[in-house]
GROMACS .gro file of C-alpha atoms in nm:
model
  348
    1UNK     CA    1   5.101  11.912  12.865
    2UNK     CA    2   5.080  11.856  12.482
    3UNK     CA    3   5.280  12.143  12.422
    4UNK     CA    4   5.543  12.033  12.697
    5UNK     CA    5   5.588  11.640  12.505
    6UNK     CA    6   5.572  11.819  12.152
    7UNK     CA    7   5.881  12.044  12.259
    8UNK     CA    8   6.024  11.727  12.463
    9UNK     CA    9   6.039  11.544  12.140
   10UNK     CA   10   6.192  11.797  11.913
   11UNK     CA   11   6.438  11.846  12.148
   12UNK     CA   12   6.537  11.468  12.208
   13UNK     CA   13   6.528  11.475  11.808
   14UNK     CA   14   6.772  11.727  11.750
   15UNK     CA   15   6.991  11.572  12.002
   16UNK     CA   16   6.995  11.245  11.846
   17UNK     CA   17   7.047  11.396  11.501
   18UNK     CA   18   7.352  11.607  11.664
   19UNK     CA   19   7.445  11.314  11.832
   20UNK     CA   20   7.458  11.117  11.472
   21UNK     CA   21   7.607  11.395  11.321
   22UNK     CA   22   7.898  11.384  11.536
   23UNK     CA   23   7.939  11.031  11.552
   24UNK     CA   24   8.008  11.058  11.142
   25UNK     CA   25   8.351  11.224  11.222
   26UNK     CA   26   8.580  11.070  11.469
   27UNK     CA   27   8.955  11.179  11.501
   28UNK     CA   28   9.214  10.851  11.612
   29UNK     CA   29   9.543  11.003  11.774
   30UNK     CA   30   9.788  10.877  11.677
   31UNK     CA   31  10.104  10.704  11.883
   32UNK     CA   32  10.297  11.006  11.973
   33UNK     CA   33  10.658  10.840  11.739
   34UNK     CA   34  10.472  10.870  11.437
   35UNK     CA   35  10.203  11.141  11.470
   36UNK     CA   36  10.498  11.482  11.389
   37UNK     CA   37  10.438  11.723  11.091
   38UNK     CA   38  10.720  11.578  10.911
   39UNK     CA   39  10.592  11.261  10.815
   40UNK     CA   40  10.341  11.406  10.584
   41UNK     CA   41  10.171  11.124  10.484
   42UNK     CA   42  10.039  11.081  10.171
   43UNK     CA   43   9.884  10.727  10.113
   44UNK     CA   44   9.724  10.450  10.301
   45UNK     CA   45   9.569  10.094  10.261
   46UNK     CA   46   9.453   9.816  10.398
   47UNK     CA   47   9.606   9.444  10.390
   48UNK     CA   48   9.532   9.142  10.587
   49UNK     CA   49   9.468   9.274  10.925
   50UNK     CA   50   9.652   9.597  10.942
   51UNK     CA   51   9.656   9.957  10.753
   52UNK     CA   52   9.974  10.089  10.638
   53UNK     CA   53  10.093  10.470  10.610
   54UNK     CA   54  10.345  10.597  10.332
   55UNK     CA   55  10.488  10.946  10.448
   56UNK     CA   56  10.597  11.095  10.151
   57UNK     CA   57  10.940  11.195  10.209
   58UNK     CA   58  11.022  10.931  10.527
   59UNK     CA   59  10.987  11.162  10.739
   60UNK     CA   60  11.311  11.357  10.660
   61UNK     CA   61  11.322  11.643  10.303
   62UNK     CA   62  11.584  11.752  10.194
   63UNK     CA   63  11.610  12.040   9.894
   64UNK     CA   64  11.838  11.830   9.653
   65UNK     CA   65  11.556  11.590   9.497
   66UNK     CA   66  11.760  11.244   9.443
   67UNK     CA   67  11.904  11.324   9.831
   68UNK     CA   68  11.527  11.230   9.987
   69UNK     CA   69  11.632  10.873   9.867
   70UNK     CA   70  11.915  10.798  10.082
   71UNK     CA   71  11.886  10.712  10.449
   72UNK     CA   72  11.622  10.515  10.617
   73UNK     CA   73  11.313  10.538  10.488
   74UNK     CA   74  10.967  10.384  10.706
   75UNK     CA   75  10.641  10.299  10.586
   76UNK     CA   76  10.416  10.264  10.896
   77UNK     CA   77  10.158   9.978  11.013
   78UNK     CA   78   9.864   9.955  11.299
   79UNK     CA   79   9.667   9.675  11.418
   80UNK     CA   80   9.272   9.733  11.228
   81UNK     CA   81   9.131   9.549  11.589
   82UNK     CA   82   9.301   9.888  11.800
   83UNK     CA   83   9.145  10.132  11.547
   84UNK     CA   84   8.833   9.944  11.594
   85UNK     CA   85   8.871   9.993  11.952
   86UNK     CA   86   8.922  10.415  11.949
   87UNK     CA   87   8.636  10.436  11.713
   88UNK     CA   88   8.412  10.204  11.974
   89UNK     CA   89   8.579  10.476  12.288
   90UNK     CA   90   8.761  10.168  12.425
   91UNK     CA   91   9.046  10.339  12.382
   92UNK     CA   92   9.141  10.698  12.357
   93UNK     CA   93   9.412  10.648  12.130
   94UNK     CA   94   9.686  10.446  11.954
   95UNK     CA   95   9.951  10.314  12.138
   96UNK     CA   96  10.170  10.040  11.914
   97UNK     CA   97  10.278  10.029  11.535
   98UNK     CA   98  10.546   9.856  11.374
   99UNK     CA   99  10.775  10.013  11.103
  100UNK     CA  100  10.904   9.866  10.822
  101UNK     CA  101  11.178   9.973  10.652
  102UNK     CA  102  11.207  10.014  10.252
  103UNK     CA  103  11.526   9.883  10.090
  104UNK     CA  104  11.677   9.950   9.769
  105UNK     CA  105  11.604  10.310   9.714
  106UNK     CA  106  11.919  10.438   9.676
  107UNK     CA  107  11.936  10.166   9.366
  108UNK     CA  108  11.676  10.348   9.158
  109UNK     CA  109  11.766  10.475   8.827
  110UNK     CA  110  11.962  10.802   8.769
  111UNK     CA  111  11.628  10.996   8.576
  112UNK     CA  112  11.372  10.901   8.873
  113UNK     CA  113  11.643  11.012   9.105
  114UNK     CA  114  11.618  11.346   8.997
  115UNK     CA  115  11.293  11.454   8.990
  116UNK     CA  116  11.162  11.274   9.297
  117UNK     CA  117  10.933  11.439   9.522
  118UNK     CA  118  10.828  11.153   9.717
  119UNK     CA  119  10.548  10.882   9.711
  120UNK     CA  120  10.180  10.931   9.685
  121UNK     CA  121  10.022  10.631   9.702
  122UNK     CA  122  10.055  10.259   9.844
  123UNK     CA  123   9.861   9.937   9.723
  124UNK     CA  124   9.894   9.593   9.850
  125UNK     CA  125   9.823   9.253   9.685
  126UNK     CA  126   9.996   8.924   9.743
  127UNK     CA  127  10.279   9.072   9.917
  128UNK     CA  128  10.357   9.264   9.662
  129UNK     CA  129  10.405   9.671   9.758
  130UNK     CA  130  10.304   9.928   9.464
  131UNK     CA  131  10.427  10.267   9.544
  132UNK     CA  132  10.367  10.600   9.324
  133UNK     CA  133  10.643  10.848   9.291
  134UNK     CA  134  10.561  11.181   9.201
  135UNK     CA  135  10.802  11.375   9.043
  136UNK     CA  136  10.886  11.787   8.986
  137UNK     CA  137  10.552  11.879   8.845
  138UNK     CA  138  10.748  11.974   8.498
  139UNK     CA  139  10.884  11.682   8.389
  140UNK     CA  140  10.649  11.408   8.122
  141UNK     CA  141  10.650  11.126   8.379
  142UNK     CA  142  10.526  10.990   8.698
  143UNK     CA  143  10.656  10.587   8.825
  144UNK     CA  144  10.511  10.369   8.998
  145UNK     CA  145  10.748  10.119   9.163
  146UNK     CA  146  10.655   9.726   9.290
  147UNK     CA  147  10.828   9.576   9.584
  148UNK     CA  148  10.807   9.257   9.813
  149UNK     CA  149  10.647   9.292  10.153
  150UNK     CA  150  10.892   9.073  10.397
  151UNK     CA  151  10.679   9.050  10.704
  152UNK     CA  152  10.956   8.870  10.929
  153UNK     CA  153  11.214   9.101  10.817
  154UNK     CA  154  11.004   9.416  10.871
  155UNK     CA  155  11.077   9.499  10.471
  156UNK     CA  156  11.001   9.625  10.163
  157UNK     CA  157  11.207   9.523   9.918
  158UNK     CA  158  11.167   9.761   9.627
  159UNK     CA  159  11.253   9.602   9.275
  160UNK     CA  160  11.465   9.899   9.130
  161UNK     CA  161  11.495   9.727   8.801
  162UNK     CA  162  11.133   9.703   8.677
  163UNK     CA  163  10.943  10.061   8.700
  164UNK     CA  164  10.668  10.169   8.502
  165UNK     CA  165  10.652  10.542   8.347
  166UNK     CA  166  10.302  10.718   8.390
  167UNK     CA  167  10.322  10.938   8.153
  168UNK     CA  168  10.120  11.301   8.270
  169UNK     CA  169   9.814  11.366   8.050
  170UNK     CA  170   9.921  11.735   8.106
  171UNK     CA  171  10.120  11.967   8.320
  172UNK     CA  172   9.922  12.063   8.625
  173UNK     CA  173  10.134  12.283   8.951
  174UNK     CA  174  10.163  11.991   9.202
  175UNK     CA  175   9.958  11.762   9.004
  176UNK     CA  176  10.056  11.390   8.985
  177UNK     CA  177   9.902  10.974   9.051
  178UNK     CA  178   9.867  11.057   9.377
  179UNK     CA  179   9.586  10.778   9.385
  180UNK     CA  180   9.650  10.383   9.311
  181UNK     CA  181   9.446  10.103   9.380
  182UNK     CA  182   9.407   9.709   9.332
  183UNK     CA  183   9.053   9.621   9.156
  184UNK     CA  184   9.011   9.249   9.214
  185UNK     CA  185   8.736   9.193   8.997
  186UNK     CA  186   8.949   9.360   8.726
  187UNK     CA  187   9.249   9.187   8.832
  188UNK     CA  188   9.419   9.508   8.800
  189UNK     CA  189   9.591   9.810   8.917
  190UNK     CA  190   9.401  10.173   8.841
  191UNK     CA  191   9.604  10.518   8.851
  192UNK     CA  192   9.413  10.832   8.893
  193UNK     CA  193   9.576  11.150   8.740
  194UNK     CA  194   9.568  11.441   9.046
  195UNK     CA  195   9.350  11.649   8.790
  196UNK     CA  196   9.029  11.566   8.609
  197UNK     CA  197   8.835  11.923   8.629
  198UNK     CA  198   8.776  11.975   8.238
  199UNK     CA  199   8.418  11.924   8.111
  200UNK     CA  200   8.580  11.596   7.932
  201UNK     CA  201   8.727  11.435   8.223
  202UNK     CA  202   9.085  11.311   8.244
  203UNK     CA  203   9.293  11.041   8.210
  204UNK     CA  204   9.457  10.761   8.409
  205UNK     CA  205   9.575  10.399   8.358
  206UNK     CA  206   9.493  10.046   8.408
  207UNK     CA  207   9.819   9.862   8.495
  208UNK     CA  208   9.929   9.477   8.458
  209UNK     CA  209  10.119   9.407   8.755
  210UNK     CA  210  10.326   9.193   8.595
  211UNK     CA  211  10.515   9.551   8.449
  212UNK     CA  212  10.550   9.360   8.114
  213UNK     CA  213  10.284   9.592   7.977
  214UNK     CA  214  10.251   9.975   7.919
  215UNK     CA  215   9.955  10.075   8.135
  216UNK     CA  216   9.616  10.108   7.955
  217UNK     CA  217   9.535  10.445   7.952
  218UNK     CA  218   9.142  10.529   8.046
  219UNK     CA  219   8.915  10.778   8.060
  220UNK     CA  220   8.823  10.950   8.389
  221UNK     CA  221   8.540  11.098   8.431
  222UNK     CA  222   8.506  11.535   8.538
  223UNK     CA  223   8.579  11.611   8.882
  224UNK     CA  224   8.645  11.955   8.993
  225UNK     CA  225   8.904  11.951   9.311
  226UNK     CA  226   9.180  11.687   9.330
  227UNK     CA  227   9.160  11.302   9.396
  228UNK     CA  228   9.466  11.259   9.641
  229UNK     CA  229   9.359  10.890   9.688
  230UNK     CA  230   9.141  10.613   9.553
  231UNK     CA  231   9.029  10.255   9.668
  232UNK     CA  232   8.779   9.968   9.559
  233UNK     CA  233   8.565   9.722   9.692
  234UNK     CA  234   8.562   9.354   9.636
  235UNK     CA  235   8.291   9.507   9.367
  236UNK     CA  236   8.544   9.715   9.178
  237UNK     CA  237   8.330  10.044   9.360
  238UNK     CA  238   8.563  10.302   9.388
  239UNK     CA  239   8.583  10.580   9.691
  240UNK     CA  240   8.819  10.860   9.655
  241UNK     CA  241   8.906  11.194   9.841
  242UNK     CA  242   8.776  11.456   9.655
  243UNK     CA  243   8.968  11.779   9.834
  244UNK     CA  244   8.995  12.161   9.740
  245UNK     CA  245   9.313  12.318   9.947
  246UNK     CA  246   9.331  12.696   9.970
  247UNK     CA  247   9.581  12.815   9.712
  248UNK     CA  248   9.455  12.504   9.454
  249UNK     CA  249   9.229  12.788   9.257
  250UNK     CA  250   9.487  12.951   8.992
  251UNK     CA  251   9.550  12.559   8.901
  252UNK     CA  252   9.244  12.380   8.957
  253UNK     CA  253   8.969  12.617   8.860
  254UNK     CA  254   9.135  12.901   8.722
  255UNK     CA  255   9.406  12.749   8.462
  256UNK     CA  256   9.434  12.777   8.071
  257UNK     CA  257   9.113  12.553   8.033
  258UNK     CA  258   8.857  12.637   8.305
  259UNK     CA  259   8.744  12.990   8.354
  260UNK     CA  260   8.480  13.091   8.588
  261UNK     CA  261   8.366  12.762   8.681
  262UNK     CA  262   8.168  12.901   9.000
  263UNK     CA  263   7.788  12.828   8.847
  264UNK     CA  264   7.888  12.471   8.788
  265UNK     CA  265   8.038  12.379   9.105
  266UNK     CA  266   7.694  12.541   9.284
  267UNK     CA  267   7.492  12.243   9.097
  268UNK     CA  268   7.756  12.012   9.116
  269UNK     CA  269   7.856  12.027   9.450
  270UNK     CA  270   7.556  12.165   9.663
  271UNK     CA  271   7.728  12.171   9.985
  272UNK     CA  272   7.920  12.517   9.851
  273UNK     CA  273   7.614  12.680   9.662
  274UNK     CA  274   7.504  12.913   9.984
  275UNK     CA  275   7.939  13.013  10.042
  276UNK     CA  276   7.913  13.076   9.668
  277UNK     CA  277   7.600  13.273   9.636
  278UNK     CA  278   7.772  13.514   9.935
  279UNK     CA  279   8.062  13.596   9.840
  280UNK     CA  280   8.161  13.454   9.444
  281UNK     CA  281   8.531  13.474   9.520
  282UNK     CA  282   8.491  13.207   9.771
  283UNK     CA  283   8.673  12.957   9.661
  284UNK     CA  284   8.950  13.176   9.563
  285UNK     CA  285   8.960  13.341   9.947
  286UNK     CA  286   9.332  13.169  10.141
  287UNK     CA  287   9.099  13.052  10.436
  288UNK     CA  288   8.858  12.839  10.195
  289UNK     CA  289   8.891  12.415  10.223
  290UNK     CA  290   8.681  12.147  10.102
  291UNK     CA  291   8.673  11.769  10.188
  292UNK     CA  292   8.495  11.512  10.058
  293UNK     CA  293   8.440  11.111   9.972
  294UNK     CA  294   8.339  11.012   9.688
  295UNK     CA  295   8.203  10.706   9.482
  296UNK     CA  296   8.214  10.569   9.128
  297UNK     CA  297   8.040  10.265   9.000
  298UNK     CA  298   8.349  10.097   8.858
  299UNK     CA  299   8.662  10.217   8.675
  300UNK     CA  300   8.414  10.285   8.365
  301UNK     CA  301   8.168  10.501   8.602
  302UNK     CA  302   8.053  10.846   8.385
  303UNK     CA  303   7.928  11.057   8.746
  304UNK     CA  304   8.085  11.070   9.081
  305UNK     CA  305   7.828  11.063   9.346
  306UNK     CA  306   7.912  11.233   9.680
  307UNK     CA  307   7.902  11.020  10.022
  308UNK     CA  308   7.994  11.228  10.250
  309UNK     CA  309   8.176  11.524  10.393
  310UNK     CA  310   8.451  11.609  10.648
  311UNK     CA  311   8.638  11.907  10.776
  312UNK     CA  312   8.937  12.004  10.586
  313UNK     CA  313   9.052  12.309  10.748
  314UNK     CA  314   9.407  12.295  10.834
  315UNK     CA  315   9.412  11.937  10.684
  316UNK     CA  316   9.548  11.855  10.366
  317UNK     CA  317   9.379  11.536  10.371
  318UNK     CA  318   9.576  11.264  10.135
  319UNK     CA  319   9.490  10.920  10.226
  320UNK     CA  320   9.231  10.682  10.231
  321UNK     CA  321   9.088  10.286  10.307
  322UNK     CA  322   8.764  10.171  10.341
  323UNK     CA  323   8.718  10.088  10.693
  324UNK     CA  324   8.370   9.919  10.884
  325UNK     CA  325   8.113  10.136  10.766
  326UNK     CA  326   8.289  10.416  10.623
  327UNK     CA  327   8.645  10.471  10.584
  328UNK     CA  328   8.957  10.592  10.732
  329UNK     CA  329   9.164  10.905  10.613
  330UNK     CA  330   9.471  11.107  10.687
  331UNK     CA  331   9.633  11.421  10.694
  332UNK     CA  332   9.955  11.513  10.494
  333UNK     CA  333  10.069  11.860  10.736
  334UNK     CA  334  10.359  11.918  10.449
  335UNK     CA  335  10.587  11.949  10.769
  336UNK     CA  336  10.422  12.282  10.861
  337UNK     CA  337  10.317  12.401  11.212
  338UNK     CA  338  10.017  12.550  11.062
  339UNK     CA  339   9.841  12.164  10.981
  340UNK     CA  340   9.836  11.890  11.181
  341UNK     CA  341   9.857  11.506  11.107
  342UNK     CA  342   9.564  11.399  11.161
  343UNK     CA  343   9.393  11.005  11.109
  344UNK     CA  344   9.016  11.042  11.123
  345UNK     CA  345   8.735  10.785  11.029
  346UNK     CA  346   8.442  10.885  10.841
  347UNK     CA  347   8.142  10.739  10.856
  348UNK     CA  348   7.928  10.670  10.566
   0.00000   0.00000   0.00000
């Protein structure tokens, strides 16, 4: 009879540990208009009572650069209370969203014409709109754009005249601020450089939103992997995605300045030490992902600490908000039939 209870018990616990485990990860379809490969989203937030989705391209690419920057362009927005509601089971998905549509973009200068390839990142404070462009991954600068949030027009009014350069702190394939966030305790904006894998950190900026002011630059500290978004807490805390795609190797781990860098990431990152100690050309294997939050004290933080993990096969995961007791992310699927756009929430 003892024997019975004791394997009774084990087996209850390991189903309520599954059960938890599970519960961490929870996928939120989408409504069906705006869930398509081609959006590729690549930033999200949160303001007042909704979270808003920036596809990079507006859901139409084009090969001529400055072209992406004609035609209608959409920057999404869904009720936080329906979320709430798929993440309770309520609901089984999404169903409404409004779109509002960003004006002015055929106004922007000549030189950020050209070597546009989209927007990264999205921040909201006092309906004001900052949006990241990234730009080909040769050229010296990155912008970052402001523009007013007109909630009974369903606009975004992008100011074309006052942009901000951010300035690369080096040339990385595909690397650019793909992160930008509000700190309110700081009463300013932070942009996080793509890459920050070199023993000495990186760089990115602290930024007056006034755009009177250069933006501050600041160090960042080491981080192998990319940060493809960032966000804070009341507290200035910072979360970010932390996210190794198959293919990132040659530039992430394998570049000019970081050879060999498998013995590090096995202490560093514990989660890959057993893939690592199998086969030492893990990382560099086509099939290998990684996806991750993580958290820094403040802007001046010297250690990321890891919160928690999340699948990242066939997900190029690219934005993220805090949301409840975790946070929400989402997919950018690069318009490819191979990924899928995906809005999860990760529990934490």
């Amino acid at each position: 009879m003892l024997k019975r209870s004791f394997l009774l018990s084990v087996a209850v616990l390991c189903f309520s540990t599954l059960a938890h485990s599970q519960s961490k990860y929870k996928t939120i379809p989408l409504p069906k208009a705006i869930a398509g490969v081609a959006e590729e989203y690549s930033g999200m937030c949160t303001y007042g009572n909704r979270v808003y989705l920036i596809p990079q391209y507006g859901d139409h690419k084009t090969p001529v650069k400055k072209d992406n920057l004609k035609g209608e362009f959409l920057i999404y927005s869904l009720l936080t209370d329906s979320i709430g509601r798929v993440v309770d089971g309520k609901d089984t998905a999404l169903s409404a969203y409004k779109a509002l549509k960003v004006m002015n973009l055929d106004k922007l200068p000549e030189d950020v014409a050209e070597g546009y390839e989209g927007f990264e990142a999205i921040s909201i404070v006092n309906n004001t709109v900052y949006l990241s462009i990234e730009t080909d991954d040769k050229l010296e600068n990155c912008y970052l754009l402001k523009a007013k949030l007109d909630l009974p027009n369903n606009q975004i009014v992008v100011d074309a005249d006052h942009i901000l350069k951010l300035k690369r702190p080096e040339l990385i394939y595909n690397a650019g601020f793909e992160a930008v966030t509000w700190l309110p305790k700081e009463k300013k904006l932070l942009a996080y450089y793509e890459y920050n894998g070199e023993p000495n950190g990186g760089q990115g900026y602290l930024i007056d939103t006034s755009f009177t002011k250069a933006p501050g630059a600041i160090k960042t500290p080491q981080l192998y992997f990319r940060i493809t978004d960032i966000t804070a807490t009341a507290k200035d805390e910072l979360y970010a995605i932390n996210y190794f795609w198959n293919g990132d190797y040659k530039y992430y781990l394998g570049n000019d300045k970081l050879h060999n860098q498998e013995n590090n990431i096995k202490t560093i990152i514990p989660d890959l030490r057993d893939s690592l100690n199998k086969d030492s050309a893990y990382l560099k294997s086509t099939k290998t992902t990684y996806a991750r939050i993580v958290k820094l004290k403040n802007y001046k933080g010297t250690k990321w600490e890891e919160v928690a993990t999340f699948p990242g096969n066939k997900n190029n995961w690219e934005g993220l908000t805090l949301f409840r007791k975790g946070a929400l992310v989402v997919t950018d699927a690069n318009g490819s039939k191979k990924q899928n756009t995906v809005l999860a929430y990760v529990e934490f």
